[in-house]
Amino acid sequence: MKKKGLKLACTACTGLALVLVALGSTQSIFADKQAAQKKPVVGTLTVANKEQFSKTDNPISIGVPLSIPSTTPTIVKVLDKQKFGNAVPPVKSEVDLPSGKWRKVLLTITGTQQGRQYDRLFQIWAGSSQLFVGVTPEPTKDGIEWKIQKDVTEYLPILQGKQVLTTKLENYVNSTYTGVPEMSVQLEFFPEEKGNKEKDDDPLKIKTPEKIVSITKDAAPFYLYDNNPSMDVPLDLPNDLIGAYLDLYVVPQNDDEFWWSLQPAFREIEVYVDGQPAGAIWPEPTLFTGGVNPYLWRPIQGINTLDMPSYRVNLTPFAGLLGGKHTLSLKVGQHINYWLLSGSLFLYENDGKPTTGKIVKNTLSFPTNSDKTKNDLFGNDNNLFGENANQNYEIEGTIESKGESYTSSIQMSRNLTSDQTNYNEGGVQLVHNAQVVISDESFAKRGQGAATKHTETVYTLDSGSGYMTPNNGTPGFLLPSNLIQSLHVYNVLDGPTMKAPYESTLYLNTQGYASLNRASKDTAQGATTATVDFKDSMEHSYHQVLMSHGGQVTYNLELGSLAKKGKGNK
């Protein structure tokens, strides 16, 4: 994920520097990272050194801690301190995985790295189905350590018996970029607890499918370029399907890594079944660990950066039609080279009883058009740019099997707005993006009440930055940046098998400032604040306020019933 740098002079930026209090950036234009030292993460007040970033704490990923069962897990090691130097090919690990029923399966990843290096994609597949994608933190001279845990219980059908797990981390090493990540990976299988009512389990996790079918032939992503605009997947599926989800990992790269700051700024992933629109994804921007300004992410990471979750598209309305040979197609609207796509179909079967079905309503159509406005300022690509997109659709399908009838329906509402101010040919840019997604899903057997899920997701990103070079010809530049991310998710589940509706709210927020002066002697300063709030109707709660200054944690408050139950992301 090597970034391009803006190369331009800014002879009129002295005054503009004073207004860059609420700004961030459009690209990671910082090339050579300042070295720093390691210090363990602490939970109490500390005092940052006078020279900021002379010591840097280990990376911290914000989120709700995972609930870890009290039973003793069966542990299967996949990688043990594997070094990913220059152009190391994907590492294939043949493992024997335990069979049977398990309450929870965790994927645990630990990493260490020292030196100087860009952020790199880290990906894992089981067979040809992707399990994980994340970004490595950018290291320091004296090294960093980090740990990630992910609940992968939903992937159990491909986590049994003899399996090949493939780990990919493309790295580039030379005399300047010396960092070599050393990674360890293991799977932890937790058995059921006797008499446990599973109150700690997450109701939002979908039921583990009977079968998982990869959408790629090999353990590698599909590269969607301008000259290869569609990913077409031939399928041959069981004829007894009663439910289906697309589990899709999506990673924008190269010119589109910062698509949210481009013109146009709207991207849509189109999903088709046999040429018929079947679902859509409006991706949420993920800021990599070098994105905008590397000092924003030392040590607190952006939302979902180290562990990028998959997108789930409910294809159950089509389940009765999917038996046999079909084609799944994926496209990314308005994109610039290039995107990585990988994932699987989660399939739910009807105990071998054949199913048929039909789509009774489908108002989804592609592409979704966005309205754009552009007002020039002073010439030379200085402008005010705005974009807005709206989408509303409903898909309903029926599934029939030997006198039994099911109805699956999906209603979606989406809105995206993007506003930008661009000055000095992009040397100064302010961006505000806001996206709201509201979905209602329903599944009902004839004669019974429906199981329903209502979700509201609000994502915002405020970014701005200036890239300034001296007007006296002195080498160097100044890069001041501010960035705010927020994610608010509200869920309500209800159904005939539930005693009462389940309700949850999750709020994540990061606010960071960083400024780098590249000169004969580099100087940098920065501070980040992160907030996590989670609560649900099962009396689970978690509250965290985390602050860092100059690379060191200065405050860490954790409260709630989940505060002492392990590390990880919900």
XYZ file of C-alpha atoms in Angstrom:
570
model
C 0.000 0.000 0.000
C 2.747 2.380 -0.928
C 1.352 5.859 -1.139
C 1.901 8.580 -3.721
C 3.132 11.931 -2.537
C 1.843 15.334 -3.543
C 4.723 17.361 -4.969
C 3.766 21.023 -5.096
C 4.881 24.368 -3.773
C 2.710 26.397 -1.430
C 3.903 29.973 -1.469
C 0.573 31.241 -0.138
C 0.065 28.694 2.634
C 1.483 30.593 5.601
C -1.866 32.147 6.435
C -3.735 28.936 5.651
C -1.717 27.071 8.259
C -3.549 29.053 10.920
C -6.927 27.711 9.842
C -5.887 24.050 9.768
C -7.316 23.381 13.225
C -10.084 21.046 12.068
C -8.418 19.425 9.080
C -7.242 15.970 7.898
C -5.971 14.727 4.493
C -6.743 12.994 1.230
C -3.655 10.839 0.928
C -0.779 9.593 2.998
C 1.823 11.976 1.598
C 4.354 11.271 4.295
C 7.181 9.106 2.956
C 9.967 8.823 5.549
C 8.708 8.057 9.044
C 10.486 9.375 12.131
C 11.961 6.652 14.338
C 10.587 6.182 17.842
C 10.909 3.832 20.796
C 8.596 1.267 22.344
C 6.859 1.526 25.682
C 4.229 -0.947 26.973
C 0.597 0.163 26.920
C -0.495 1.516 30.303
C -3.870 2.253 31.846
C -2.966 5.143 34.102
C -1.914 8.734 33.599
C 1.569 9.250 32.166
C 3.494 12.292 31.053
C 4.686 12.490 27.452
C 8.272 13.484 26.822
C 9.056 17.035 25.789
C 10.144 15.703 22.410
C 7.000 13.998 21.171
C 7.133 10.488 19.661
C 10.575 9.847 21.131
C 8.809 6.882 22.743
C 5.740 5.219 21.222
C 3.370 2.810 22.944
C 2.230 -0.406 21.301
C -0.712 -0.164 18.860
C -4.209 -0.136 20.367
C -7.337 -1.078 18.424
C -10.545 0.284 19.911
C -13.693 -1.787 20.184
C -15.792 -3.922 22.524
C -13.841 -6.761 24.199
C -14.735 -10.226 23.064
C -16.526 -12.500 25.488
C -14.109 -15.370 26.158
C -15.622 -18.683 27.365
C -14.284 -20.059 30.645
C -13.674 -23.513 29.171
C -10.177 -24.637 28.162
C -9.710 -24.304 24.400
C -8.097 -26.698 21.952
C -5.356 -24.636 20.318
C -4.083 -25.164 16.770
C -1.001 -23.180 15.759
C -1.027 -21.905 12.190
C 2.068 -19.666 12.143
C 4.805 -19.335 14.740
C 6.911 -16.172 14.444
C 6.798 -16.218 10.652
C 8.894 -13.407 9.167
C 7.551 -11.605 6.104
C 10.579 -10.052 4.469
C 10.920 -8.827 0.916
C 8.326 -10.374 -1.436
C 7.705 -13.480 0.684
C 5.139 -15.638 -1.160
C 1.903 -16.604 0.612
C 2.633 -19.048 3.421
C 0.581 -22.248 3.335
C 0.081 -24.110 6.608
C -1.386 -27.624 6.581
C -3.189 -28.186 9.866
C -5.421 -30.791 11.505
C -8.450 -29.047 12.974
C -10.696 -30.667 15.586
C -14.172 -31.726 14.531
C -17.389 -31.574 16.513
C -19.501 -28.829 18.021
C -17.826 -25.809 19.563
C -19.249 -22.892 21.446
C -16.775 -20.406 20.022
C -13.737 -20.340 17.730
C -11.267 -17.469 17.994
C -8.569 -16.466 15.538
C -5.643 -14.960 17.465
C -2.959 -12.966 15.657
C 0.145 -11.487 17.269
C 2.777 -9.405 15.532
C 6.070 -7.668 16.188
C 8.020 -5.336 13.917
C 10.818 -2.804 14.189
C 12.487 -0.385 11.814
C 10.739 1.680 9.162
C 7.991 0.308 6.929
C 4.706 1.131 5.229
C 1.402 -0.349 6.349
C 0.807 -3.716 4.693
C -2.293 -5.832 4.090
C -2.390 -9.024 6.152
C -4.817 -11.669 4.869
C -5.771 -15.218 5.872
C -7.753 -17.887 3.988
C -9.029 -21.314 5.047
C -8.972 -23.320 1.865
C -10.043 -20.709 -0.678
C -12.396 -18.856 1.691
C -11.140 -15.649 3.283
C -11.229 -15.437 7.092
C -9.402 -12.218 7.804
C -8.015 -9.011 6.351
C -6.312 -6.248 8.275
C -3.486 -3.739 8.097
C -0.199 -3.976 9.949
C 0.740 -0.978 12.112
C 3.708 1.098 10.971
C 6.687 0.203 13.191
C 9.210 2.250 15.144
C 12.991 1.916 15.346
C 12.866 -0.003 18.613
C 9.845 -2.073 17.713
C 6.142 -2.553 18.421
C 3.944 -5.486 19.393
C 0.237 -5.962 18.759
C -2.506 -8.551 19.168
C -5.823 -9.133 17.399
C -8.583 -11.606 18.229
C -11.513 -12.307 15.943
C -14.563 -14.505 16.488
C -14.628 -16.888 13.498
C -17.248 -19.338 14.819
C -19.396 -18.707 11.737
C -16.668 -20.275 9.591
C -16.799 -23.657 11.399
C -17.802 -25.670 8.274
C -14.346 -24.955 6.805
C -12.486 -25.103 10.132
C -12.656 -28.866 10.587
C -10.413 -31.779 9.639
C -7.371 -31.363 7.410
C -7.230 -27.847 6.056
C -4.737 -25.508 4.417
C -4.591 -22.012 5.855
C -2.905 -19.433 3.634
C -1.379 -16.258 5.041
C -0.432 -13.390 2.742
C 1.559 -10.284 3.618
C 3.210 -8.522 0.677
C 6.196 -6.586 1.965
C 8.989 -4.579 0.368
C 12.320 -4.229 2.123
C 15.361 -2.170 1.197
C 18.005 -0.070 2.956
C 15.376 2.572 3.874
C 12.270 0.485 4.548
C 13.732 -2.125 6.839
C 10.670 -3.326 8.781
C 9.976 -7.066 8.659
C 6.716 -8.134 10.374
C 6.995 -11.305 12.454
C 3.557 -12.879 12.761
C 2.043 -15.719 14.784
C -1.446 -17.114 14.155
C -3.495 -19.689 16.020
C -7.082 -20.960 16.219
C -8.696 -21.547 19.614
C -11.673 -23.942 19.809
C -13.739 -23.492 22.989
C -16.091 -26.357 23.999
C -19.568 -25.846 25.376
C -19.996 -25.214 29.093
C -22.339 -27.614 30.867
C -25.495 -25.874 31.992
C -24.462 -22.567 30.437
C -27.383 -20.593 29.069
C -25.081 -18.794 26.612
C -26.096 -15.391 27.938
C -22.690 -14.079 26.902
C -23.060 -15.084 23.254
C -23.684 -12.364 20.702
C -27.221 -12.580 19.241
C -26.076 -10.439 16.299
C -23.838 -13.223 15.048
C -25.654 -15.088 12.302
C -26.255 -18.808 12.693
C -23.324 -20.962 11.639
C -24.121 -22.159 8.105
C -24.260 -25.790 6.993
C -21.996 -25.089 4.037
C -19.515 -22.424 2.931
C -18.635 -21.954 -0.751
C -15.746 -19.709 -1.733
C -16.239 -17.095 -4.458
C -12.567 -17.368 -5.496
C -10.866 -20.448 -6.942
C -7.721 -20.027 -4.890
C -6.597 -18.415 -1.643
C -6.184 -15.017 -3.274
C -8.357 -11.943 -3.825
C -9.902 -10.957 -7.136
C -8.311 -7.796 -8.575
C -11.040 -5.585 -10.008
C -9.428 -3.154 -12.472
C -10.912 -0.714 -14.963
C -10.212 -3.195 -17.740
C -11.648 -6.055 -15.669
C -14.773 -4.385 -14.289
C -16.803 -7.407 -13.158
C -16.138 -10.407 -10.972
C -18.243 -13.278 -12.326
C -18.419 -16.364 -10.137
C -19.820 -19.638 -11.534
C -21.776 -21.539 -8.883
C -23.049 -25.098 -8.546
C -25.065 -25.168 -5.328
C -27.197 -27.697 -3.394
C -30.899 -27.881 -4.327
C -32.195 -27.728 -0.743
C -31.250 -24.153 0.192
C -33.426 -22.225 2.622
C -31.036 -19.333 3.312
C -27.914 -17.660 1.917
C -25.550 -14.782 2.749
C -22.668 -13.304 0.815
C -19.678 -12.774 3.143
C -17.534 -10.261 1.235
C -14.171 -8.703 2.052
C -13.569 -5.463 0.161
C -10.300 -3.505 0.058
C -9.795 -0.347 -2.061
C -6.227 0.078 -3.286
C -3.897 2.350 -5.222
C -5.690 5.393 -6.688
C -8.938 4.433 -4.938
C -7.529 3.891 -1.435
C -8.811 7.371 -0.565
C -11.884 7.286 -2.807
C -13.868 9.261 -0.229
C -11.686 12.301 -0.969
C -11.904 12.074 -4.766
C -14.355 13.543 -7.277
C -16.666 11.608 -7.477
C -16.515 10.326 -3.891
C -19.357 7.781 -4.119
C -18.667 4.047 -4.522
C -21.188 1.230 -4.749
C -20.587 -2.511 -4.873
C -23.267 -4.083 -7.041
C -24.306 -7.693 -6.410
C -26.111 -9.704 -9.103
C -27.556 -13.223 -9.227
C -27.870 -14.447 -12.819
C -27.813 -10.824 -13.986
C -30.579 -9.707 -11.614
C -29.716 -7.059 -8.983
C -29.604 -8.899 -5.648
C -27.960 -6.529 -3.166
C -25.677 -3.551 -2.711
C -22.848 -2.408 -0.455
C -21.835 1.196 0.167
C -18.406 0.738 1.749
C -17.286 2.657 4.819
C -13.826 4.262 4.578
C -11.084 2.505 6.512
C -7.998 4.560 7.333
C -4.841 2.474 7.095
C -2.090 2.983 9.666
C -0.204 5.356 7.360
C -3.334 7.040 6.051
C -3.609 10.838 6.097
C -0.707 11.253 8.530
C 1.090 8.342 10.260
C 1.335 10.214 13.552
C -2.456 10.132 13.867
C -2.210 6.383 14.534
C 0.526 6.163 17.153
C -0.584 4.308 19.189
C -4.412 4.484 18.798
C -5.574 2.936 15.523
C -8.479 3.949 13.292
C -11.862 2.236 13.411
C -11.663 -1.325 11.988
C -8.117 -0.817 10.687
C -6.268 -3.792 12.176
C -9.290 -6.076 11.658
C -11.430 -5.074 8.670
C -14.820 -6.816 8.948
C -16.552 -8.409 5.995
C -19.773 -7.033 4.539
C -22.819 -9.314 4.734
C -25.394 -9.313 1.942
C -28.562 -11.285 2.708
C -29.402 -13.362 -0.394
C -32.104 -15.460 1.306
C -34.920 -14.109 -0.942
C -33.094 -15.907 -3.796
C -32.415 -19.128 -1.831
C -35.155 -21.185 -3.506
C -33.729 -20.279 -6.917
C -30.069 -20.997 -6.209
C -29.948 -24.789 -6.519
C -27.781 -25.959 -9.414
C -25.668 -23.821 -11.734
C -25.815 -20.014 -11.450
C -23.610 -16.941 -11.730
C -22.849 -14.441 -8.981
C -21.488 -11.126 -10.284
C -19.869 -8.212 -8.454
C -19.056 -4.722 -9.719
C -17.762 -1.514 -8.117
C -19.429 1.614 -9.476
C -17.404 4.760 -10.332
C -14.156 3.209 -9.117
C -10.591 4.057 -10.102
C -7.990 1.277 -10.146
C -8.256 -0.929 -8.124
C -10.280 -3.004 -5.591
C -9.641 -6.401 -3.988
C -12.644 -8.709 -3.541
C -12.749 -12.051 -1.772
C -15.170 -14.027 0.336
C -17.710 -16.815 0.465
C -21.353 -17.787 0.316
C -22.838 -18.939 3.623
C -25.482 -21.549 2.797
C -28.325 -22.898 4.966
C -29.867 -26.198 3.892
C -33.287 -27.784 4.362
C -32.180 -31.241 5.610
C -31.891 -32.534 2.051
C -35.477 -31.644 1.115
C -35.401 -29.863 -2.277
C -36.591 -26.281 -2.426
C -37.922 -24.049 -5.155
C -38.735 -20.380 -5.110
C -39.368 -17.135 -6.879
C -38.782 -13.418 -6.478
C -42.132 -11.717 -5.996
C -40.771 -8.186 -5.641
C -37.472 -6.520 -6.545
C -37.173 -2.741 -6.864
C -33.353 -2.656 -6.818
C -31.702 -1.301 -9.959
C -28.135 -0.297 -10.881
C -26.296 1.942 -11.041
C -27.313 4.312 -8.272
C -26.773 7.823 -9.563
C -25.227 10.534 -7.417
C -25.911 14.249 -7.753
C -22.771 16.349 -8.013
C -22.088 20.075 -7.720
C -18.799 21.856 -8.342
C -17.974 25.530 -7.914
C -14.579 26.764 -9.032
C -12.471 28.932 -6.742
C -9.628 31.024 -8.139
C -8.867 28.522 -10.928
C -6.165 25.789 -10.836
C -8.531 23.072 -9.553
C -9.517 25.096 -6.497
C -13.163 24.209 -5.895
C -16.068 23.448 -3.623
C -17.353 19.974 -4.490
C -20.498 18.276 -3.233
C -22.090 14.905 -3.873
C -25.260 13.194 -2.690
C -26.653 9.711 -3.322
C -29.881 8.051 -2.205
C -31.108 4.496 -2.563
C -34.309 2.734 -1.481
C -35.311 -0.765 -2.490
C -37.210 -3.868 -1.434
C -36.578 -7.485 -2.354
C -39.010 -10.256 -1.417
C -38.788 -13.917 -2.294
C -40.611 -17.126 -1.455
C -39.151 -20.571 -0.764
C -41.271 -23.734 -1.191
C -40.540 -27.280 0.003
C -43.051 -30.165 0.226
C -45.987 -28.094 1.354
C -43.917 -25.734 3.495
C -43.638 -22.112 2.472
C -41.255 -19.366 3.630
C -41.043 -15.664 2.868
C -37.872 -13.608 3.040
C -37.901 -9.849 2.578
C -35.334 -7.063 2.733
C -35.943 -3.321 2.809
C -32.972 -0.978 2.461
C -32.595 2.784 2.686
C -29.262 4.537 2.143
C -28.076 8.120 1.976
C -24.585 9.495 1.422
C -23.360 13.088 1.383
C -19.856 14.308 0.663
C -18.592 17.896 0.780
C -15.073 19.028 -0.072
C -13.031 22.220 -0.158
C -9.919 21.969 -2.346
C -7.272 24.695 -2.519
C -3.844 25.046 -4.099
C -4.245 22.078 -6.469
C -5.110 19.765 -3.619
C -2.386 20.998 -1.280
C -5.146 21.895 1.172
C -8.327 19.854 1.374
C -11.236 19.605 3.799
C -13.655 16.676 3.496
C -16.874 15.778 5.301
C -18.537 12.437 4.521
C -21.700 11.083 6.133
C -23.507 7.835 5.363
C -26.728 6.438 6.818
C -27.880 2.858 6.118
C -31.197 1.552 7.466
C -32.182 -2.057 6.853
C -35.113 -4.275 7.790
C -34.851 -8.029 7.231
C -37.642 -10.533 7.767
C -37.929 -14.322 7.495
C -41.181 -16.158 8.200
C -42.594 -19.641 7.833
C -46.202 -19.729 6.709
C -48.469 -19.807 9.733
C -45.805 -18.520 12.129
C -44.529 -15.123 13.198
C -41.581 -13.543 11.433
C -38.016 -13.278 12.707
C -36.946 -9.672 12.096
C -33.767 -7.609 12.259
C -33.683 -3.813 12.164
C -30.307 -2.068 11.802
C -29.340 1.588 11.576
C -25.715 2.433 10.783
C -24.313 5.966 10.696
C -20.719 6.552 9.623
C -19.039 9.957 9.416
C -15.553 11.047 8.436
C -14.154 14.562 8.753
C -10.715 15.040 7.315
C -8.486 17.849 6.268
C -4.828 18.517 5.700
C -2.328 20.876 4.179
C 0.868 20.006 2.342
C 3.160 23.022 2.478
C 6.690 23.583 1.210
C 8.918 26.556 2.086
C 8.918 29.447 -0.393
C 12.636 30.073 0.059
C 13.749 26.883 -1.651
C 14.703 25.113 1.584
C 14.109 21.330 1.340
C 11.289 19.895 3.379
C 7.569 20.266 3.947
C 4.936 20.754 6.645
C 2.025 18.335 6.967
C -0.644 19.313 9.537
C -3.693 17.035 9.772
C -6.849 16.467 11.773
C -9.210 13.535 11.382
C -12.454 12.422 13.035
C -14.154 9.060 12.495
C -17.421 7.964 14.071
C -19.511 4.817 13.747
C -22.929 4.403 15.378
C -24.789 1.082 15.024
C -28.258 0.362 16.431
C -29.831 -3.128 16.233
C -33.161 -4.673 17.202
C -33.860 -8.407 16.836
C -37.255 -10.027 17.378
C -38.952 -13.291 16.538
C -41.251 -16.098 17.652
C -38.427 -17.979 19.438
C -37.369 -14.948 21.500
C -38.847 -14.119 24.891
C -38.257 -10.420 24.295
C -36.678 -8.304 21.579
C -32.906 -7.911 21.701
C -31.585 -4.367 21.382
C -28.032 -3.018 21.195
C -26.205 0.221 20.479
C -22.535 0.667 19.607
C -20.693 3.955 19.244
C -17.035 4.301 18.211
C -15.243 7.615 17.793
C -11.660 8.692 17.177
C -10.399 12.254 16.959
C -6.789 12.912 16.091
C -4.405 15.756 15.356
C -0.886 15.358 13.953
C 1.657 17.691 12.401
C 4.963 16.749 10.822
C 7.712 19.150 9.833
C 10.171 17.538 7.441
C 13.417 19.523 7.490
C 17.097 19.140 8.384
C 15.812 18.001 11.775
C 12.346 16.468 11.700
C 9.802 17.418 14.321
C 6.335 16.007 14.931
C 3.490 16.402 17.370
C 0.119 14.779 17.752
C -2.689 13.618 20.018
C -5.652 11.263 19.642
C -8.775 10.604 21.719
C -10.961 7.519 21.262
C -14.337 6.664 22.773
C -16.226 3.366 22.875
C -19.805 2.964 24.136
C -21.754 -0.287 23.978
C -24.843 -1.569 25.739
C -27.542 -4.101 25.029
C -30.731 -5.502 26.520
C -28.838 -8.516 27.952
C -27.154 -6.224 30.496
C -23.856 -6.177 28.619
C -22.077 -2.833 28.635
C -18.686 -1.347 27.883
C -17.391 2.210 28.092
C -13.865 3.346 27.300
C -12.143 6.697 26.964
C -8.605 6.477 25.651
C -6.232 9.397 25.155
C -2.716 9.621 23.772
C -0.244 12.451 23.366
C 3.020 12.363 21.460
C 2.789 8.598 20.954
C 2.066 7.639 24.561
C -1.161 6.737 26.335
C -2.032 9.426 28.870
C -5.468 8.208 29.988
C -7.398 4.949 29.765
C -10.769 4.533 31.483
C -12.715 1.272 31.094
C -16.102 0.597 32.681
C -18.962 -1.869 32.233
C -19.688 -5.571 32.524
C -17.379 -6.467 29.602
C -14.384 -4.450 30.787
C -12.523 -7.429 32.283
C -13.420 -10.140 29.788
C -10.514 -10.056 27.368
C -9.237 -8.098 24.406
C -10.613 -7.900 20.910
C -13.145 -6.274 18.632
C -16.878 -6.909 18.524
